[in-house]
Amino acid sequence: MLKRISALVLAAVLTASCGSGGGATSATSSGDDTITMGFSQVGAESGWRTANTKSVQDSAKNAGVTLKFSDAQQKQENQIKALRSFIQQKVDIIAFSPVVESGWDTVLQEAKRANIPVILTDRAVDSKDTTLYKTFLGSDFVEEGKKAGQWLVEEYKSSTDPVNIVELQGTTGSAPANDRKAGFLEVVGADPKFKIIATQTGDFTRAKGKEVMEAFLKSNPDIDVLYAHNDDMGLGAIEAIEGAGKVPGKDIKIITVDAVKDGMQALADGKINFIVECSPLLGPQLMDLAKKVLKGEQVPPRVVTEETTFTQEQAKEVLSTRQY
Ligand code: GZL
Ligand code: ZN
């Protein structure tokens, strides 16, 4: 008799543990084992963003994750609305790329109270309370800015003439704009010959990049270098430079960040001089991290994406192999 009871107890314990996927926190909202993820995307402002969206959507499919996807058209209030609706829908996990760094604590506290874990991808938030999210998966934008600055210092190492730089910043208040600016300044600020004679946001879009570059060209007769925080603004600026009868890559040297296909084509064509890569292919790592979090496993608080830089020669070599 005793044997039968202990066998029953053992069986009960086993089903209880494997039914909940082996970790106390992994009960999925759909009741069965599939994970439902709410993903709030910044928008569709650039080639990088399009590639990032594709990576997240394809990886969710491959990982068997049910994805609720929302595009915020680059507006923070739309992202906050999306996060609140994910909380209402009791998704298993939330992931998002915060369009700007600040103003997230309230909605992230709501997610925490609802016991829904959050993963930051691509861009960071400036919340002091790091228990509001499980991890931040994305590039080191300060490093990207430094790489851009280091190329420029090398490019002009044998000249003492002043180097007039104009800067097209990313979206005001966004982590990439803040950090790419800071990293670049940290490097070029060390040599007084480098002068940033104009700096303004182009909101990461081609149209705005062209418009602002037209204004820069009108008010600054001698521009030597353009530093654009992404390829798309650089490509818009190229149209403005050509429209002003100047040769991009020669009369005005151009450094951009991302290394999306159109940017790499312009680099190979000699219209851009140097590109710092920022990989949008975050999908596979995001799905792995989500599964680990929902199994109650430890994940690193910061996962930095691997990325490199490209010269004109390197772009010609790799162009045909680029995934985005
Ligand atoms: C960077 C990403 C930036 C890209 C831009 O990780 O947030 O936003 O550099 C995109 O192209 O618009
Ligand atoms: Zn000059």
mmCIF file with all atom_site columns, C-alpha atoms and ligand atoms in Angstrom, residues 156 161-164 222-225 251, ligand 2:
data_model
loop_
_atom_site.group_PDB
_atom_site.id
_atom_site.type_symbol
_atom_site.label_atom_id
_atom_site.label_alt_id
_atom_site.label_comp_id
_atom_site.label_asym_id
_atom_site.label_entity_id
_atom_site.label_seq_id
_atom_site.pdbx_PDB_ins_code
_atom_site.Cartn_x
_atom_site.Cartn_y
_atom_site.Cartn_z
_atom_site.occupancy
_atom_site.B_iso_or_equiv
_atom_site.pdbx_formal_charge
_atom_site.auth_seq_id
_atom_site.auth_comp_id
_atom_site.auth_asym_id
_atom_site.auth_atom_id
_atom_site.pdbx_PDB_model_num
ATOM   1  C  CA . TYR A 1 156 ? 43.622 63.943 -41.326 1.00 0.00 ? 156 TYR A CA 1
ATOM   2  C  CA . ASP A 1 161 ? 44.450 72.943 -41.452 1.00 0.00 ? 161 ASP A CA 1
ATOM   3  C  CA . PRO A 1 162 ? 41.119 73.306 -39.671 1.00 0.00 ? 162 PRO A CA 1
ATOM   4  C  CA . VAL A 1 163 ? 38.678 70.486 -40.540 1.00 0.00 ? 163 VAL A CA 1
ATOM   5  C  CA . ASN A 1 164 ? 35.104 71.828 -40.708 1.00 0.00 ? 164 ASN A CA 1
ATOM   6  C  CA . ASP A 1 222 ? 33.537 75.400 -46.443 1.00 0.00 ? 222 ASP A CA 1
ATOM   7  C  CA . ILE A 1 223 ? 32.355 72.011 -45.194 1.00 0.00 ? 223 ILE A CA 1
ATOM   8  C  CA . ASP A 1 224 ? 35.076 69.353 -45.204 1.00 0.00 ? 224 ASP A CA 1
ATOM   9  C  CA . VAL A 1 225 ? 33.309 66.450 -43.474 1.00 0.00 ? 225 VAL A CA 1
ATOM   10 C  CA . ASP A 1 251 ? 34.680 67.694 -51.780 1.00 0.00 ? 251 ASP A CA 1
HETATM 11 ZN ZN . ZN  B 2 .   ? 38.033 73.171 -45.168 1.00 0.00 ? 2   ZN  B ZN 1
#
